[in-house]
């Protein structure tokens, strides 16, 4: 069964303290990996799609990387406004777009 | 460009009742998917609609049903509500059947 595991469950950083979030997956024939940001009570906001091992994408203080077994979301010099839950997801092994999500990492950045 | 919009934003129902949630897809997107997100969990896939037909379904019972209209807007209907149906219901649209999903703000359903 397709599975996505994210770690840590929660992460507390000081402003400017860089760190990484992990997303490991088990799916046959990876057809992409998605990162989303979700603020409390809101819908997920699309961040990145990665398609192949070695691929990297950046947006402001965020950089996503992908290997054959996992993805990392690196946060460089975070600010309090980066506080949110970060979700990763992979398409299930079906003929349609069924995303299998992890439970997310709750990030809190303190000033 | 208008994003995905959902209504209502919040609602409270009692066990056994029925509910209809509505979604307008992002301009130009012909595919709509629905997800259920319980508190502290990741979203769970309910079903996807493409050109007014159900294009795939997750592990949800038949009392969860949907529609897609010619303008690509969509409805999610849930009959015989149970307490465990309390969740944030998310609608997402995409340009392609297997494309990137863009989510609305969700409808928060509470079942008492």
mmCIF file with all atom_site columns, N, CA, C and O in Angstrom, chain A residues 15-41:
data_model
loop_
_atom_site.group_PDB
_atom_site.id
_atom_site.type_symbol
_atom_site.label_atom_id
_atom_site.label_alt_id
_atom_site.label_comp_id
_atom_site.label_asym_id
_atom_site.label_entity_id
_atom_site.label_seq_id
_atom_site.pdbx_PDB_ins_code
_atom_site.Cartn_x
_atom_site.Cartn_y
_atom_site.Cartn_z
_atom_site.occupancy
_atom_site.B_iso_or_equiv
_atom_site.pdbx_formal_charge
_atom_site.auth_seq_id
_atom_site.auth_comp_id
_atom_site.auth_asym_id
_atom_site.auth_atom_id
_atom_site.pdbx_PDB_model_num
ATOM 1   N N  . UNK A 1 15 ? 13.972 32.149 15.003  1.00 0.00 ? 15 UNK A N  1
ATOM 2   C CA . UNK A 1 15 ? 14.122 32.898 13.759  1.00 0.00 ? 15 UNK A CA 1
ATOM 3   C C  . UNK A 1 15 ? 15.581 32.862 13.327  1.00 0.00 ? 15 UNK A C  1
ATOM 4   O O  . UNK A 1 15 ? 16.477 33.129 14.133  1.00 0.00 ? 15 UNK A O  1
ATOM 5   N N  . UNK A 1 16 ? 15.809 32.487 12.036  1.00 0.00 ? 16 UNK A N  1
ATOM 6   C CA . UNK A 1 16 ? 17.163 32.409 11.523  1.00 0.00 ? 16 UNK A CA 1
ATOM 7   C C  . UNK A 1 16 ? 17.839 31.055 11.674  1.00 0.00 ? 16 UNK A C  1
ATOM 8   O O  . UNK A 1 16 ? 18.912 30.827 11.095  1.00 0.00 ? 16 UNK A O  1
ATOM 9   N N  . UNK A 1 17 ? 17.199 30.136 12.416  1.00 0.00 ? 17 UNK A N  1
ATOM 10  C CA . UNK A 1 17 ? 17.786 28.814 12.654  1.00 0.00 ? 17 UNK A CA 1
ATOM 11  C C  . UNK A 1 17 ? 17.338 27.853 11.557  1.00 0.00 ? 17 UNK A C  1
ATOM 12  O O  . UNK A 1 17 ? 16.196 27.397 11.528  1.00 0.00 ? 17 UNK A O  1
ATOM 13  N N  . UNK A 1 18 ? 18.218 27.497 10.663  1.00 0.00 ? 18 UNK A N  1
ATOM 14  C CA . UNK A 1 18 ? 17.880 26.650 9.519   1.00 0.00 ? 18 UNK A CA 1
ATOM 15  C C  . UNK A 1 18 ? 17.675 25.189 9.944   1.00 0.00 ? 18 UNK A C  1
ATOM 16  O O  . UNK A 1 18 ? 18.280 24.730 10.913  1.00 0.00 ? 18 UNK A O  1
ATOM 17  N N  . UNK A 1 19 ? 16.842 24.485 9.197   1.00 0.00 ? 19 UNK A N  1
ATOM 18  C CA . UNK A 1 19 ? 16.583 23.074 9.486   1.00 0.00 ? 19 UNK A CA 1
ATOM 19  C C  . UNK A 1 19 ? 15.976 22.396 8.267   1.00 0.00 ? 19 UNK A C  1
ATOM 20  O O  . UNK A 1 19 ? 15.786 23.029 7.216   1.00 0.00 ? 19 UNK A O  1
ATOM 21  N N  . UNK A 1 20 ? 15.686 21.103 8.392   1.00 0.00 ? 20 UNK A N  1
ATOM 22  C CA . UNK A 1 20 ? 15.114 20.324 7.295   1.00 0.00 ? 20 UNK A CA 1
ATOM 23  C C  . UNK A 1 20 ? 13.979 19.455 7.788   1.00 0.00 ? 20 UNK A C  1
ATOM 24  O O  . UNK A 1 20 ? 14.016 18.938 8.912   1.00 0.00 ? 20 UNK A O  1
ATOM 25  N N  . UNK A 1 21 ? 12.971 19.313 6.944   1.00 0.00 ? 21 UNK A N  1
ATOM 26  C CA . UNK A 1 21 ? 11.851 18.407 7.189   1.00 0.00 ? 21 UNK A CA 1
ATOM 27  C C  . UNK A 1 21 ? 11.995 17.221 6.246   1.00 0.00 ? 21 UNK A C  1
ATOM 28  O O  . UNK A 1 21 ? 12.422 17.380 5.103   1.00 0.00 ? 21 UNK A O  1
ATOM 29  N N  . UNK A 1 22 ? 11.582 16.051 6.725   1.00 0.00 ? 22 UNK A N  1
ATOM 30  C CA . UNK A 1 22 ? 11.759 14.836 5.940   1.00 0.00 ? 22 UNK A CA 1
ATOM 31  C C  . UNK A 1 22 ? 10.424 14.241 5.518   1.00 0.00 ? 22 UNK A C  1
ATOM 32  O O  . UNK A 1 22 ? 9.447  14.278 6.271   1.00 0.00 ? 22 UNK A O  1
ATOM 33  N N  . UNK A 1 23 ? 10.386 13.699 4.323   1.00 0.00 ? 23 UNK A N  1
ATOM 34  C CA . UNK A 1 23 ? 9.213  12.985 3.817   1.00 0.00 ? 23 UNK A CA 1
ATOM 35  C C  . UNK A 1 23 ? 9.714  11.704 3.146   1.00 0.00 ? 23 UNK A C  1
ATOM 36  O O  . UNK A 1 23 ? 10.402 11.774 2.128   1.00 0.00 ? 23 UNK A O  1
ATOM 37  N N  . UNK A 1 24 ? 9.386  10.561 3.731   1.00 0.00 ? 24 UNK A N  1
ATOM 38  C CA . UNK A 1 24 ? 9.760  9.293  3.098   1.00 0.00 ? 24 UNK A CA 1
ATOM 39  C C  . UNK A 1 24 ? 8.514  8.620  2.545   1.00 0.00 ? 24 UNK A C  1
ATOM 40  O O  . UNK A 1 24 ? 7.413  8.800  3.080   1.00 0.00 ? 24 UNK A O  1
ATOM 41  N N  . UNK A 1 25 ? 8.671  7.885  1.461   1.00 0.00 ? 25 UNK A N  1
ATOM 42  C CA . UNK A 1 25 ? 7.489  7.337  0.797   1.00 0.00 ? 25 UNK A CA 1
ATOM 43  C C  . UNK A 1 25 ? 7.756  5.908  0.321   1.00 0.00 ? 25 UNK A C  1
ATOM 44  O O  . UNK A 1 25 ? 8.895  5.515  0.060   1.00 0.00 ? 25 UNK A O  1
ATOM 45  N N  . UNK A 1 26 ? 6.694  5.144  0.244   1.00 0.00 ? 26 UNK A N  1
ATOM 46  C CA . UNK A 1 26 ? 6.738  3.834  -0.394  1.00 0.00 ? 26 UNK A CA 1
ATOM 47  C C  . UNK A 1 26 ? 5.617  3.817  -1.411  1.00 0.00 ? 26 UNK A C  1
ATOM 48  O O  . UNK A 1 26 ? 4.443  3.835  -1.068  1.00 0.00 ? 26 UNK A O  1
ATOM 49  N N  . UNK A 1 27 ? 5.997  3.851  -2.671  1.00 0.00 ? 27 UNK A N  1
ATOM 50  C CA . UNK A 1 27 ? 5.031  3.795  -3.761  1.00 0.00 ? 27 UNK A CA 1
ATOM 51  C C  . UNK A 1 27 ? 5.758  3.188  -4.947  1.00 0.00 ? 27 UNK A C  1
ATOM 52  O O  . UNK A 1 27 ? 6.931  3.477  -5.176  1.00 0.00 ? 27 UNK A O  1
ATOM 53  N N  . UNK A 1 28 ? 5.082  2.356  -5.677  1.00 0.00 ? 28 UNK A N  1
ATOM 54  C CA . UNK A 1 28 ? 5.722  1.755  -6.847  1.00 0.00 ? 28 UNK A CA 1
ATOM 55  C C  . UNK A 1 28 ? 5.591  2.709  -8.026  1.00 0.00 ? 28 UNK A C  1
ATOM 56  O O  . UNK A 1 28 ? 4.510  3.162  -8.365  1.00 0.00 ? 28 UNK A O  1
ATOM 57  N N  . UNK A 1 29 ? 6.720  3.043  -8.624  1.00 0.00 ? 29 UNK A N  1
ATOM 58  C CA . UNK A 1 29 ? 6.692  3.910  -9.795  1.00 0.00 ? 29 UNK A CA 1
ATOM 59  C C  . UNK A 1 29 ? 6.299  5.338  -9.457  1.00 0.00 ? 29 UNK A C  1
ATOM 60  O O  . UNK A 1 29 ? 5.198  5.782  -9.756  1.00 0.00 ? 29 UNK A O  1
ATOM 61  N N  . UNK A 1 30 ? 7.220  6.052  -8.824  1.00 0.00 ? 30 UNK A N  1
ATOM 62  C CA . UNK A 1 30 ? 6.925  7.423  -8.393  1.00 0.00 ? 30 UNK A CA 1
ATOM 63  C C  . UNK A 1 30 ? 6.596  8.293  -9.603  1.00 0.00 ? 30 UNK A C  1
ATOM 64  O O  . UNK A 1 30 ? 7.346  8.360  -10.568 1.00 0.00 ? 30 UNK A O  1
ATOM 65  N N  . UNK A 1 31 ? 5.445  8.968  -9.512  1.00 0.00 ? 31 UNK A N  1
ATOM 66  C CA . UNK A 1 31 ? 5.014  9.865  -10.592 1.00 0.00 ? 31 UNK A CA 1
ATOM 67  C C  . UNK A 1 31 ? 4.973  11.307 -10.121 1.00 0.00 ? 31 UNK A C  1
ATOM 68  O O  . UNK A 1 31 ? 4.191  12.108 -10.624 1.00 0.00 ? 31 UNK A O  1
ATOM 69  N N  . UNK A 1 32 ? 5.821  11.621 -9.144  1.00 0.00 ? 32 UNK A N  1
ATOM 70  C CA . UNK A 1 32 ? 5.897  12.983 -8.651  1.00 0.00 ? 32 UNK A CA 1
ATOM 71  C C  . UNK A 1 32 ? 5.726  13.028 -7.153  1.00 0.00 ? 32 UNK A C  1
ATOM 72  O O  . UNK A 1 32 ? 5.132  12.129 -6.554  1.00 0.00 ? 32 UNK A O  1
ATOM 73  N N  . UNK A 1 33 ? 6.268  14.054 -6.539  1.00 0.00 ? 33 UNK A N  1
ATOM 74  C CA . UNK A 1 33 ? 6.104  14.282 -5.108  1.00 0.00 ? 33 UNK A CA 1
ATOM 75  C C  . UNK A 1 33 ? 5.765  15.754 -4.930  1.00 0.00 ? 33 UNK A C  1
ATOM 76  O O  . UNK A 1 33 ? 6.407  16.625 -5.534  1.00 0.00 ? 33 UNK A O  1
ATOM 77  N N  . UNK A 1 34 ? 4.746  16.024 -4.132  1.00 0.00 ? 34 UNK A N  1
ATOM 78  C CA . UNK A 1 34 ? 4.236  17.384 -3.962  1.00 0.00 ? 34 UNK A CA 1
ATOM 79  C C  . UNK A 1 34 ? 4.465  17.857 -2.530  1.00 0.00 ? 34 UNK A C  1
ATOM 80  O O  . UNK A 1 34 ? 4.290  17.088 -1.584  1.00 0.00 ? 34 UNK A O  1
ATOM 81  N N  . UNK A 1 35 ? 4.829  19.116 -2.403  1.00 0.00 ? 35 UNK A N  1
ATOM 82  C CA . UNK A 1 35 ? 4.899  19.764 -1.097  1.00 0.00 ? 35 UNK A CA 1
ATOM 83  C C  . UNK A 1 35 ? 3.837  20.864 -1.039  1.00 0.00 ? 35 UNK A C  1
ATOM 84  O O  . UNK A 1 35 ? 3.679  21.639 -1.991  1.00 0.00 ? 35 UNK A O  1
ATOM 85  N N  . UNK A 1 36 ? 3.147  20.904 0.106   1.00 0.00 ? 36 UNK A N  1
ATOM 86  C CA . UNK A 1 36 ? 2.140  21.921 0.357   1.00 0.00 ? 36 UNK A CA 1
ATOM 87  C C  . UNK A 1 36 ? 2.406  22.558 1.719   1.00 0.00 ? 36 UNK A C  1
ATOM 88  O O  . UNK A 1 36 ? 2.933  21.928 2.634   1.00 0.00 ? 36 UNK A O  1
ATOM 89  N N  . UNK A 1 37 ? 1.961  23.784 1.852   1.00 0.00 ? 37 UNK A N  1
ATOM 90  C CA . UNK A 1 37 ? 1.955  24.483 3.136   1.00 0.00 ? 37 UNK A CA 1
ATOM 91  C C  . UNK A 1 37 ? 0.505  24.678 3.549   1.00 0.00 ? 37 UNK A C  1
ATOM 92  O O  . UNK A 1 37 ? -0.335 25.040 2.718   1.00 0.00 ? 37 UNK A O  1
ATOM 93  N N  . UNK A 1 38 ? 0.197  24.445 4.827   1.00 0.00 ? 38 UNK A N  1
ATOM 94  C CA . UNK A 1 38 ? -1.161 24.625 5.301   1.00 0.00 ? 38 UNK A CA 1
ATOM 95  C C  . UNK A 1 38 ? -1.168 25.449 6.584   1.00 0.00 ? 38 UNK A C  1
ATOM 96  O O  . UNK A 1 38 ? -0.560 25.058 7.580   1.00 0.00 ? 38 UNK A O  1
ATOM 97  N N  . UNK A 1 39 ? -1.873 26.567 6.538   1.00 0.00 ? 39 UNK A N  1
ATOM 98  C CA . UNK A 1 39 ? -2.085 27.389 7.729   1.00 0.00 ? 39 UNK A CA 1
ATOM 99  C C  . UNK A 1 39 ? -3.321 26.872 8.466   1.00 0.00 ? 39 UNK A C  1
ATOM 100 O O  . UNK A 1 39 ? -4.215 26.272 7.852   1.00 0.00 ? 39 UNK A O  1
ATOM 101 N N  . UNK A 1 40 ? -3.404 27.111 9.787   1.00 0.00 ? 40 UNK A N  1
ATOM 102 C CA . UNK A 1 40 ? -4.522 26.571 10.574  1.00 0.00 ? 40 UNK A CA 1
ATOM 103 C C  . UNK A 1 40 ? -5.887 26.960 10.014  1.00 0.00 ? 40 UNK A C  1
ATOM 104 O O  . UNK A 1 40 ? -6.131 28.127 9.719   1.00 0.00 ? 40 UNK A O  1
ATOM 105 N N  . UNK A 1 41 ? -6.749 25.967 9.821   1.00 0.00 ? 41 UNK A N  1
ATOM 106 C CA . UNK A 1 41 ? -8.107 26.207 9.344   1.00 0.00 ? 41 UNK A CA 1
ATOM 107 C C  . UNK A 1 41 ? -8.215 26.570 7.876   1.00 0.00 ? 41 UNK A C  1
ATOM 108 O O  . UNK A 1 41 ? -9.296 26.931 7.401   1.00 0.00 ? 41 UNK A O  1
#
